Amino acid sequence: MTAPLVHAQLAWAAHPQELAEALTKVSSSLWDLQWHSWRRLMGLPSTDPLKPHSDDTRFSDPVWAESPTWDLVKQWYLVLTHHMQDMLYETPGLSQTERRRAAFWWRNWLNAVAPTNFLITNPVAMRLAVETRGESLSKGFHNFLADLEAGNIRMTDPEDFKVGENLAVTPGKVVFRNRLLEVLHYTPVASKVHRTPIVIVTPWINKFYILDLTPRKSMIRYLLEQGFDVFITSWKNPGAEMRDVRFDDYLVEGIQALVDTARGLTGSPKVHAVGYCIGGTALSTYMAWANRQFAPEEVPVAHWTLFTTLVDFHKPGDIEVFVDEGSIRYITQNMERKGYLDGAEMASSFRLLRSNSLIWHYVVHGWLYGETPPPFDVLYWNMDTTRMPYTMHAWYLRELYLNNKLIDKDALTVAGQPIDLATITQPVYAVSAEDDHIAPWRQTFRTMNHVTGPKRYVLSSSGHILGIVNPPVKPPKRSYWVAPAHRSDTADGWRNGAREQAGSWWEDWMAWLKPQAGDLVDAGPVATEAYPALADAPGTYVLEH
């Protein structure tokens, strides 16, 4: 945190001419602001020198524009913030990566000291306190104490949801369990199903039920209604006892076990595999591994789908601020002491990437306004964190994020096989999200440059979660761009040739998958003698904290 800020200050000190030019710009803006201040204080009309960004709702209440006093508080904050950020991004003699890191940490400080975050500089909070005769402050204090007890700034009330009761309620059985995962097989809802089952590799950074939130949002239920047999991973929440579990183990004991379970229970020789986020990265590695491990005709995956998946980590999005030798060494040493990375630490890092909307919004509305956070299933899932085993996660951070070895031919050896993405010839359907700051779509598109075989790429509107949890509704809420992709395409070149469609990409996915998924056959049992029911869905691993 400190190093990039110090480097930026030293860089400006070493470039006095550039510093003088930057301060001249600041002086000019402050003169405009001073003129605006005099006009507002005298009751004369004046246009704001600077307006908040369209997605910045902190100053949306009319009092910030109608009251000259509060308008000036807002304007001075915005102008100073704007110039500090611009100067950091323009720091001479510093790399782009270092500039972004310095700007990130300074932006988080500026967000923390915004006038909206404090009672005496937030006119809305003071007005509510007067109107409610202090009740808003009393409720806010109780919210503060509840957050303090929870050890987290809550985005929704955990009491509003219970996994297995009003989340993850699609019927099914756990039909396989080992030290790493439970495999859930869902009860078919159609009398006939496609011969090729779907297996879904979920990210172990979070719990699997993001794809089975409520019946209306559940991708699992949608796939069942479309006539598919569906299996999914529910990863164990590891503790210190799993410190030595490797990425190789997640591939062999996780993904291969999932594939073997689906094939064994349905009798299908091949499956359709789906991977989401880090689950997609693992699935991409598995596909390269399987194309070396098995003869071409014996690869157990016929075709595959990726959701918001990175294989090229050259520009991994906003999380890049945490990816350097010093940061990863610090994280690794911390994990080594405990045997795992605590999920709360990872969640905090991701919330810092969007601190205004994911931290300070809830501080202001909960502590200052006394509002109870509304029920929101996605935010509850986001708070239901998991841990990462030390050995696996240290390898993942260093070899993929820091060294970016997955895209280099045979640079990695996983479970006894050298990994080369170019060996993957199975057809792929890849989905990314336009506003995804965790896996930026232009970077996820680079997967298309590395794998061979037919490729169809989709760019959904919205972000990392809502771009994927995107059921068809009428009238359509979202849209997507879709077109075939080729190894020689660039992201923007593909975008220029893609057509925009209103609605959910789920329907396009089904149109692509169904013709490849085999004939319709009688739906089989949920469990068999060889794969007995070990528990009802959603299983036991998902309930571990």
Short mmCIF file of C-alpha atoms in Angstrom, two decimals, residues 48-477:
data_model
loop_
_atom_site.label_atom_id
_atom_site.label_comp_id
_atom_site.label_asym_id
_atom_site.label_seq_id
_atom_site.Cartn_x
_atom_site.Cartn_y
_atom_site.Cartn_z
CA ASP A 48 -20.84 23.67 -11.09
CA PRO A 49 -17.16 23.54 -12.17
CA LEU A 50 -17.23 19.76 -11.78
CA LYS A 51 -20.05 17.24 -11.74
CA PRO A 52 -19.93 13.79 -10.12
CA HIS A 53 -19.60 10.79 -12.41
CA SER A 54 -22.91 9.34 -13.58
CA ASP A 55 -22.47 6.26 -11.35
CA ASP A 56 -21.54 8.33 -8.25
CA THR A 57 -24.73 8.53 -6.17
CA ARG A 58 -23.16 10.04 -3.06
CA PHE A 59 -24.35 13.56 -3.90
CA SER A 60 -27.68 12.69 -5.53
CA ASP A 61 -29.87 14.31 -2.85
CA PRO A 62 -31.11 17.77 -4.01
CA VAL A 63 -29.61 19.46 -0.92
CA TRP A 64 -26.12 19.06 -2.42
CA ALA A 65 -27.16 21.32 -5.32
CA GLU A 66 -29.80 23.59 -3.77
CA SER A 67 -27.88 24.67 -0.66
CA PRO A 68 -24.92 26.96 -1.49
CA THR A 69 -23.04 25.76 1.61
CA TRP A 70 -23.34 22.07 0.85
CA ASP A 71 -22.77 22.63 -2.86
CA LEU A 72 -19.41 24.23 -2.01
CA VAL A 73 -18.47 21.35 0.31
CA LYS A 74 -19.23 18.97 -2.55
CA GLN A 75 -17.37 21.04 -5.15
CA TRP A 76 -14.19 21.49 -3.13
CA TYR A 77 -14.10 17.75 -2.45
CA LEU A 78 -14.68 16.83 -6.11
CA VAL A 79 -12.15 19.30 -7.51
CA LEU A 80 -9.37 18.26 -5.12
CA THR A 81 -10.15 14.57 -5.67
CA HIS A 82 -10.18 15.02 -9.44
CA HIS A 83 -6.78 16.72 -9.53
CA MET A 84 -5.12 14.28 -7.13
CA GLN A 85 -6.26 11.35 -9.24
CA ASP A 86 -5.19 13.01 -12.49
CA MET A 87 -1.76 13.82 -11.10
CA LEU A 88 -1.23 10.24 -9.96
CA TYR A 89 -2.22 8.84 -13.36
CA GLU A 90 0.17 11.34 -15.02
CA THR A 91 3.12 10.80 -12.64
CA PRO A 92 6.32 11.22 -14.70
CA GLY A 93 9.02 8.58 -14.59
CA LEU A 94 6.71 5.87 -13.23
CA SER A 95 5.37 2.78 -14.99
CA GLN A 96 1.69 2.53 -15.85
CA THR A 97 1.28 -0.34 -13.38
CA GLU A 98 2.84 1.66 -10.55
CA ARG A 99 0.69 4.68 -11.42
CA ARG A 100 -2.47 2.59 -11.26
CA ARG A 101 -1.45 1.14 -7.90
CA ALA A 102 -0.76 4.58 -6.44
CA ALA A 103 -4.04 5.93 -7.81
CA PHE A 104 -5.94 2.93 -6.42
CA TRP A 105 -4.73 3.38 -2.85
CA TRP A 106 -5.11 7.15 -2.92
CA ARG A 107 -8.62 6.80 -4.39
CA ASN A 108 -9.59 4.51 -1.52
CA TRP A 109 -8.35 7.12 0.96
CA LEU A 110 -10.27 9.88 -0.83
CA ASN A 111 -13.41 7.72 -0.85
CA ALA A 112 -12.99 7.13 2.88
CA VAL A 113 -12.79 10.86 3.73
CA ALA A 114 -15.72 11.92 1.53
CA PRO A 115 -18.01 14.38 3.36
CA THR A 116 -20.94 11.99 2.92
CA ASN A 117 -19.29 9.49 5.29
CA PHE A 118 -19.50 11.68 8.42
CA LEU A 119 -22.53 12.90 10.35
CA ILE A 120 -21.52 16.56 10.66
CA THR A 121 -20.70 16.85 6.94
CA ASN A 122 -23.69 14.88 5.64
CA PRO A 123 -26.79 17.11 5.48
CA VAL A 124 -29.05 14.16 4.63
CA ALA A 125 -28.03 12.30 7.80
CA MET A 126 -28.55 15.41 9.94
CA ARG A 127 -31.96 16.07 8.38
CA LEU A 128 -33.05 12.49 9.05
CA ALA A 129 -31.86 12.74 12.64
CA VAL A 130 -34.03 15.85 13.17
CA GLU A 131 -37.05 14.43 11.34
CA THR A 132 -36.97 11.13 13.27
CA ARG A 133 -36.07 12.80 16.59
CA GLY A 134 -32.85 10.83 16.77
CA GLU A 135 -34.34 7.44 15.87
CA SER A 136 -32.23 7.19 12.71
CA LEU A 137 -29.08 7.65 14.79
CA SER A 138 -30.24 5.10 17.35
CA LYS A 139 -30.93 2.53 14.63
CA GLY A 140 -27.64 3.41 12.96
CA PHE A 141 -25.76 2.78 16.20
CA HIS A 142 -27.43 -0.63 16.53
CA ASN A 143 -26.45 -1.39 12.91
CA PHE A 144 -22.87 -0.36 13.74
CA LEU A 145 -22.81 -2.70 16.75
CA ALA A 146 -24.24 -5.56 14.67
CA ASP A 147 -21.56 -5.01 12.01
CA LEU A 148 -18.90 -4.85 14.72
CA GLU A 149 -20.10 -8.17 16.14
CA ALA A 150 -20.17 -9.71 12.66
CA GLY A 151 -16.67 -8.41 11.96
CA ASN A 152 -17.87 -7.04 8.63
CA ILE A 153 -19.89 -4.22 7.10
CA ARG A 154 -22.97 -6.23 6.16
CA MET A 155 -24.49 -5.67 2.72
CA THR A 156 -27.61 -7.63 3.60
CA ASP A 157 -29.03 -9.23 6.72
CA PRO A 158 -27.76 -12.83 7.01
CA GLU A 159 -30.98 -13.77 8.83
CA ASP A 160 -32.97 -13.18 5.63
CA PHE A 161 -31.52 -16.23 3.87
CA LYS A 162 -30.80 -19.87 4.61
CA VAL A 163 -29.13 -22.19 2.10
CA GLY A 164 -31.40 -25.14 1.40
CA GLU A 165 -34.52 -23.27 2.51
CA ASN A 166 -34.85 -20.15 0.37
CA LEU A 167 -31.58 -20.44 -1.58
CA ALA A 168 -30.26 -23.48 -3.50
CA VAL A 169 -33.59 -25.30 -3.34
CA THR A 170 -33.53 -27.20 -6.65
CA PRO A 171 -34.11 -30.90 -5.78
CA GLY A 172 -31.22 -33.31 -6.21
CA LYS A 173 -28.79 -35.60 -4.42
CA VAL A 174 -25.13 -35.71 -3.49
CA VAL A 175 -23.95 -38.74 -5.46
CA PHE A 176 -20.19 -38.50 -4.86
CA ARG A 177 -18.01 -37.11 -2.09
CA ASN A 178 -14.27 -36.96 -1.46
CA ARG A 179 -11.96 -34.68 0.54
CA LEU A 180 -12.28 -31.86 -2.02
CA LEU A 181 -15.83 -31.83 -3.29
CA GLU A 182 -19.36 -33.13 -3.33
CA VAL A 183 -20.92 -33.81 -6.72
CA LEU A 184 -24.60 -32.86 -6.86
CA HIS A 185 -26.89 -34.52 -9.40
CA TYR A 186 -30.18 -32.71 -9.88
CA THR A 187 -33.53 -34.42 -10.32
CA PRO A 188 -34.58 -34.22 -14.00
CA VAL A 189 -37.84 -32.37 -14.59
CA ALA A 190 -38.36 -33.65 -18.15
CA SER A 191 -39.23 -37.23 -19.04
CA LYS A 192 -36.66 -37.09 -21.86
CA VAL A 193 -33.16 -35.63 -21.53
CA HIS A 194 -30.28 -35.12 -23.92
CA ARG A 195 -27.87 -38.01 -23.88
CA THR A 196 -24.88 -35.78 -23.07
CA PRO A 197 -25.05 -34.51 -19.48
CA ILE A 198 -23.82 -31.09 -18.36
CA VAL A 199 -21.15 -30.89 -15.65
CA ILE A 200 -20.45 -27.50 -14.07
CA VAL A 201 -17.11 -26.58 -12.46
CA THR A 202 -17.84 -23.75 -10.06
CA PRO A 203 -15.19 -21.43 -8.58
CA TRP A 204 -13.86 -22.51 -5.18
CA ILE A 205 -13.43 -18.83 -4.30
CA ASN A 206 -17.20 -18.79 -3.66
CA LYS A 207 -19.94 -21.33 -3.10
CA PHE A 208 -21.72 -23.04 -5.97
CA TYR A 209 -25.25 -21.78 -5.39
CA ILE A 210 -24.73 -18.54 -7.32
CA LEU A 211 -26.07 -20.69 -10.17
CA ASP A 212 -29.03 -21.84 -8.04
CA LEU A 213 -30.08 -18.80 -6.03
CA THR A 214 -33.88 -18.73 -6.28
CA PRO A 215 -36.07 -20.68 -8.71
CA ARG A 216 -36.57 -17.56 -10.83
CA LYS A 217 -32.81 -16.89 -11.15
CA SER A 218 -31.53 -20.47 -11.14
CA MET A 219 -29.46 -21.51 -14.16
CA ILE A 220 -29.62 -25.08 -12.84
CA ARG A 221 -33.41 -25.10 -12.98
CA TYR A 222 -33.35 -23.54 -16.44
CA LEU A 223 -31.04 -26.26 -17.77
CA LEU A 224 -33.26 -28.96 -16.27
CA GLU A 225 -36.29 -27.42 -17.96
CA GLN A 226 -34.37 -27.43 -21.25
CA GLY A 227 -34.00 -31.21 -21.00
CA PHE A 228 -30.51 -31.68 -19.59
CA ASP A 229 -29.04 -33.92 -16.91
CA VAL A 230 -27.05 -31.56 -14.67
CA PHE A 231 -24.15 -32.21 -12.28
CA ILE A 232 -22.26 -29.54 -10.32
CA THR A 233 -19.27 -29.20 -7.97
CA SER A 234 -19.76 -28.16 -4.35
CA TRP A 235 -16.22 -27.61 -3.06
CA LYS A 236 -15.21 -28.26 0.53
CA ASN A 237 -14.36 -25.17 2.57
CA PRO A 238 -10.74 -26.00 3.49
CA GLY A 239 -9.05 -25.48 6.81
CA ALA A 240 -5.45 -25.83 7.96
CA GLU A 241 -5.66 -29.60 7.51
CA MET A 242 -5.78 -29.09 3.71
CA ARG A 243 -2.73 -26.82 3.53
CA ASP A 244 -0.84 -29.22 1.22
CA VAL A 245 -3.64 -29.71 -1.34
CA ARG A 246 -2.33 -28.79 -4.79
CA PHE A 247 -3.87 -27.43 -7.96
CA ASP A 248 -3.18 -30.87 -9.45
CA ASP A 249 -5.51 -32.35 -6.82
CA TYR A 250 -8.32 -29.97 -7.77
CA LEU A 251 -7.93 -31.12 -11.36
CA VAL A 252 -7.76 -34.89 -10.75
CA GLU A 253 -9.81 -35.32 -7.56
CA GLY A 254 -12.15 -32.48 -8.50
CA ILE A 255 -12.84 -32.02 -12.20
CA GLN A 256 -11.96 -35.55 -13.31
CA ALA A 257 -14.03 -36.98 -10.45
CA LEU A 258 -16.99 -34.82 -11.53
CA VAL A 259 -16.68 -35.98 -15.15
CA ASP A 260 -16.32 -39.64 -14.16
CA THR A 261 -19.35 -39.43 -11.86
CA ALA A 262 -21.56 -37.96 -14.58
CA ARG A 263 -20.40 -40.52 -17.14
CA GLY A 264 -20.74 -43.42 -14.71
CA LEU A 265 -24.22 -42.49 -13.53
CA THR A 266 -25.72 -41.60 -16.94
CA GLY A 267 -23.82 -44.09 -19.11
CA SER A 268 -22.86 -41.30 -21.52
CA PRO A 269 -19.30 -41.64 -22.91
CA LYS A 270 -18.84 -37.86 -22.97
CA VAL A 271 -20.07 -34.77 -21.17
CA HIS A 272 -20.52 -31.07 -21.82
CA ALA A 273 -18.33 -29.19 -19.33
CA VAL A 274 -18.98 -25.66 -18.02
CA GLY A 275 -16.51 -23.55 -16.04
CA TYR A 276 -17.20 -20.27 -14.22
CA CYS A 277 -14.44 -17.75 -13.33
CA ILE A 278 -11.56 -19.59 -11.62
CA GLY A 279 -13.54 -22.78 -12.29
CA GLY A 280 -13.24 -21.92 -15.98
CA THR A 281 -9.49 -21.41 -15.64
CA ALA A 282 -9.26 -24.83 -13.99
CA LEU A 283 -11.47 -26.33 -16.71
CA SER A 284 -9.26 -24.80 -19.43
CA THR A 285 -6.24 -26.39 -17.76
CA TYR A 286 -8.12 -29.68 -17.50
CA MET A 287 -9.05 -29.59 -21.20
CA ALA A 288 -5.39 -29.16 -22.16
CA TRP A 289 -4.46 -31.92 -19.70
CA ALA A 290 -7.16 -34.29 -21.00
CA ASN A 291 -6.09 -33.79 -24.61
CA ARG A 292 -2.64 -35.03 -23.59
CA GLN A 293 -3.82 -37.65 -21.08
CA PHE A 294 -6.30 -39.43 -23.38
CA ALA A 295 -6.35 -40.53 -26.99
CA PRO A 296 -8.24 -38.01 -29.18
CA GLU A 297 -11.39 -40.14 -29.40
CA GLU A 298 -11.33 -40.87 -25.66
CA VAL A 299 -11.27 -37.29 -24.31
CA PRO A 300 -14.31 -37.38 -22.00
CA VAL A 301 -15.51 -33.84 -22.80
CA ALA A 302 -17.26 -33.41 -26.13
CA HIS A 303 -17.58 -29.61 -25.97
CA TRP A 304 -17.29 -26.96 -23.29
CA THR A 305 -18.47 -23.55 -22.09
CA LEU A 306 -16.62 -20.79 -20.24
CA PHE A 307 -18.15 -18.02 -18.13
CA THR A 308 -16.00 -14.90 -17.44
CA THR A 309 -12.77 -16.87 -17.57
CA LEU A 310 -9.15 -15.70 -17.72
CA VAL A 311 -6.35 -17.85 -19.11
CA ASP A 312 -4.12 -14.91 -20.06
CA PHE A 313 -3.36 -12.90 -16.91
CA HIS A 314 -1.33 -10.12 -18.54
CA LYS A 315 -4.01 -7.53 -17.70
CA PRO A 316 -6.24 -9.18 -15.08
CA GLY A 317 -8.38 -6.12 -14.37
CA ASP A 318 -8.59 -4.01 -11.24
CA ILE A 319 -7.17 -6.85 -9.15
CA GLU A 320 -3.83 -6.07 -10.80
CA VAL A 321 -3.15 -3.64 -7.93
CA PHE A 322 -2.60 -6.68 -5.69
CA VAL A 323 -0.42 -8.58 -8.17
CA ASP A 324 3.28 -7.93 -7.77
CA GLU A 325 6.19 -9.79 -6.20
CA GLY A 326 5.91 -8.01 -2.85
CA SER A 327 2.14 -8.42 -2.51
CA ILE A 328 2.16 -12.09 -3.43
CA ARG A 329 5.09 -12.77 -1.10
CA TYR A 330 3.14 -11.10 1.73
CA ILE A 331 -0.04 -13.08 0.96
CA THR A 332 1.90 -16.33 0.63
CA GLN A 333 3.72 -15.86 3.94
CA ASN A 334 0.41 -15.10 5.63
CA MET A 335 -1.15 -18.25 4.15
CA GLU A 336 1.86 -20.34 5.12
CA ARG A 337 1.40 -19.45 8.79
CA LYS A 338 -2.29 -20.41 8.84
CA GLY A 339 -2.41 -23.06 6.12
CA TYR A 340 -5.05 -21.19 4.12
CA LEU A 341 -6.20 -17.80 2.87
CA ASP A 342 -9.23 -16.61 4.82
CA GLY A 343 -12.21 -15.88 2.60
CA ALA A 344 -12.95 -12.69 4.51
CA GLU A 345 -9.54 -11.30 3.48
CA MET A 346 -10.24 -12.02 -0.17
CA ALA A 347 -13.74 -10.53 0.08
CA SER A 348 -12.29 -7.37 1.62
CA SER A 349 -9.84 -7.05 -1.26
CA PHE A 350 -12.61 -7.33 -3.84
CA ARG A 351 -14.75 -4.79 -1.96
CA LEU A 352 -11.85 -2.33 -2.02
CA LEU A 353 -11.97 -2.47 -5.81
CA ARG A 354 -15.40 -0.79 -5.61
CA SER A 355 -15.22 0.82 -2.18
CA ASN A 356 -17.87 3.49 -2.75
CA SER A 357 -20.59 1.06 -3.77
CA LEU A 358 -19.51 -1.97 -1.70
CA ILE A 359 -18.28 -0.33 1.53
CA TRP A 360 -19.15 3.33 2.06
CA HIS A 361 -22.66 3.06 0.65
CA TYR A 362 -23.51 0.59 3.44
CA VAL A 363 -21.71 2.66 6.08
CA VAL A 364 -23.73 5.76 5.17
CA HIS A 365 -27.10 4.07 4.77
CA GLY A 366 -26.66 1.71 7.72
CA TRP A 367 -24.79 3.77 10.31
CA LEU A 368 -25.80 7.35 9.45
CA TYR A 369 -29.30 6.87 8.02
CA GLY A 370 -30.27 3.92 10.25
CA GLU A 371 -31.56 1.85 7.34
CA THR A 372 -31.76 -1.94 7.52
CA PRO A 373 -29.98 -3.50 4.54
CA PRO A 374 -32.59 -4.91 2.14
CA PRO A 375 -32.71 -8.65 1.39
CA PHE A 376 -30.52 -9.36 -1.65
CA ASP A 377 -29.62 -12.95 -2.48
CA VAL A 378 -26.54 -12.12 -4.59
CA LEU A 379 -25.04 -10.03 -1.77
CA TYR A 380 -25.76 -12.77 0.77
CA TRP A 381 -23.91 -15.23 -1.49
CA ASN A 382 -21.08 -12.71 -1.82
CA MET A 383 -20.76 -12.57 1.99
CA ASP A 384 -20.79 -16.40 2.30
CA THR A 385 -17.04 -16.67 1.83
CA THR A 386 -14.71 -19.67 1.50
CA ARG A 387 -11.03 -20.29 2.21
CA MET A 388 -8.15 -21.24 -0.14
CA PRO A 389 -5.61 -24.01 0.66
CA TYR A 390 -2.10 -22.60 1.04
CA THR A 391 -0.22 -24.76 -1.48
CA MET A 392 -2.83 -24.56 -4.23
CA HIS A 393 -3.48 -20.84 -3.93
CA ALA A 394 0.20 -19.88 -3.64
CA TRP A 395 0.88 -21.82 -6.86
CA TYR A 396 -2.14 -20.24 -8.58
CA LEU A 397 -1.14 -16.68 -7.66
CA ARG A 398 2.50 -17.08 -8.63
CA GLU A 399 2.33 -19.27 -11.74
CA LEU A 400 -0.80 -17.78 -13.30
CA TYR A 401 -1.30 -14.22 -12.04
CA LEU A 402 2.34 -13.22 -11.55
CA ASN A 403 4.20 -15.33 -14.15
CA ASN A 404 1.29 -15.84 -16.60
CA LYS A 405 2.53 -19.31 -17.57
CA LEU A 406 -0.78 -20.88 -18.61
CA ILE A 407 -0.59 -19.35 -22.09
CA ASP A 408 2.98 -20.52 -22.71
CA LYS A 409 3.29 -23.90 -24.38
CA ASP A 410 4.38 -26.61 -21.93
CA ALA A 411 5.52 -24.02 -19.36
CA LEU A 412 3.40 -25.72 -16.70
CA THR A 413 3.16 -29.39 -15.84
CA VAL A 414 -0.06 -30.33 -14.04
CA ALA A 415 -0.86 -33.87 -12.85
CA GLY A 416 1.96 -35.28 -14.94
CA GLN A 417 1.12 -33.60 -18.23
CA PRO A 418 2.61 -30.48 -19.87
CA ILE A 419 -0.13 -27.92 -20.52
CA ASP A 420 -0.63 -26.47 -23.99
CA LEU A 421 -3.94 -24.69 -24.63
CA ALA A 422 -3.45 -25.14 -28.38
CA THR A 423 -4.11 -28.88 -27.99
CA ILE A 424 -7.76 -28.14 -27.11
CA THR A 425 -9.80 -28.91 -30.25
CA GLN A 426 -13.26 -29.34 -28.73
CA PRO A 427 -15.89 -26.65 -29.63
CA VAL A 428 -16.17 -23.90 -27.02
CA TYR A 429 -18.88 -21.38 -26.15
CA ALA A 430 -17.37 -18.49 -24.15
CA VAL A 431 -19.31 -15.79 -22.30
CA SER A 432 -17.97 -12.58 -20.80
CA ALA A 433 -19.56 -9.47 -19.31
CA GLU A 434 -19.20 -5.93 -20.58
CA ASP A 435 -18.80 -4.29 -17.15
CA ASP A 436 -16.77 -7.07 -15.52
CA HIS A 437 -13.93 -5.57 -13.44
CA ILE A 438 -12.75 -8.96 -12.12
CA ALA A 439 -12.28 -10.65 -15.52
CA PRO A 440 -12.27 -7.85 -18.14
CA TRP A 441 -13.90 -9.02 -21.34
CA ARG A 442 -11.08 -7.94 -23.65
CA GLN A 443 -8.72 -10.08 -21.62
CA THR A 444 -11.07 -13.08 -21.46
CA PHE A 445 -11.39 -12.83 -25.24
CA ARG A 446 -7.72 -13.74 -25.51
CA THR A 447 -8.72 -17.32 -24.67
CA MET A 448 -10.00 -17.45 -28.25
CA ASN A 449 -6.43 -16.77 -29.48
CA HIS A 450 -5.02 -19.78 -27.66
CA VAL A 451 -7.48 -22.67 -28.10
CA THR A 452 -8.16 -24.35 -31.42
CA GLY A 453 -11.44 -25.81 -32.64
CA PRO A 454 -14.75 -23.99 -33.31
CA LYS A 455 -15.39 -20.99 -31.04
CA ARG A 456 -18.50 -18.93 -30.35
CA TYR A 457 -18.05 -15.85 -28.19
CA VAL A 458 -20.71 -13.87 -26.35
CA LEU A 459 -20.43 -10.50 -24.62
CA SER A 460 -23.25 -9.94 -22.14
CA SER A 461 -24.26 -6.60 -20.73
CA SER A 462 -23.81 -6.04 -16.95
CA GLY A 463 -21.02 -7.38 -14.72
CA HIS A 464 -19.26 -10.48 -13.39
CA ILE A 465 -22.36 -11.93 -11.69
CA LEU A 466 -25.44 -10.40 -13.31
CA GLY A 467 -23.97 -10.85 -16.78
CA ILE A 468 -24.06 -14.63 -16.11
CA VAL A 469 -27.07 -14.94 -13.77
CA ASN A 470 -29.19 -13.62 -16.58
CA PRO A 471 -32.43 -15.60 -17.04
CA PRO A 472 -34.74 -14.80 -19.97
CA VAL A 473 -37.44 -12.28 -19.00
CA LYS A 474 -40.04 -10.28 -20.88
CA PRO A 475 -39.56 -7.49 -21.63
CA PRO A 476 -35.79 -8.10 -21.86
CA LYS A 477 -33.66 -6.41 -19.18
#
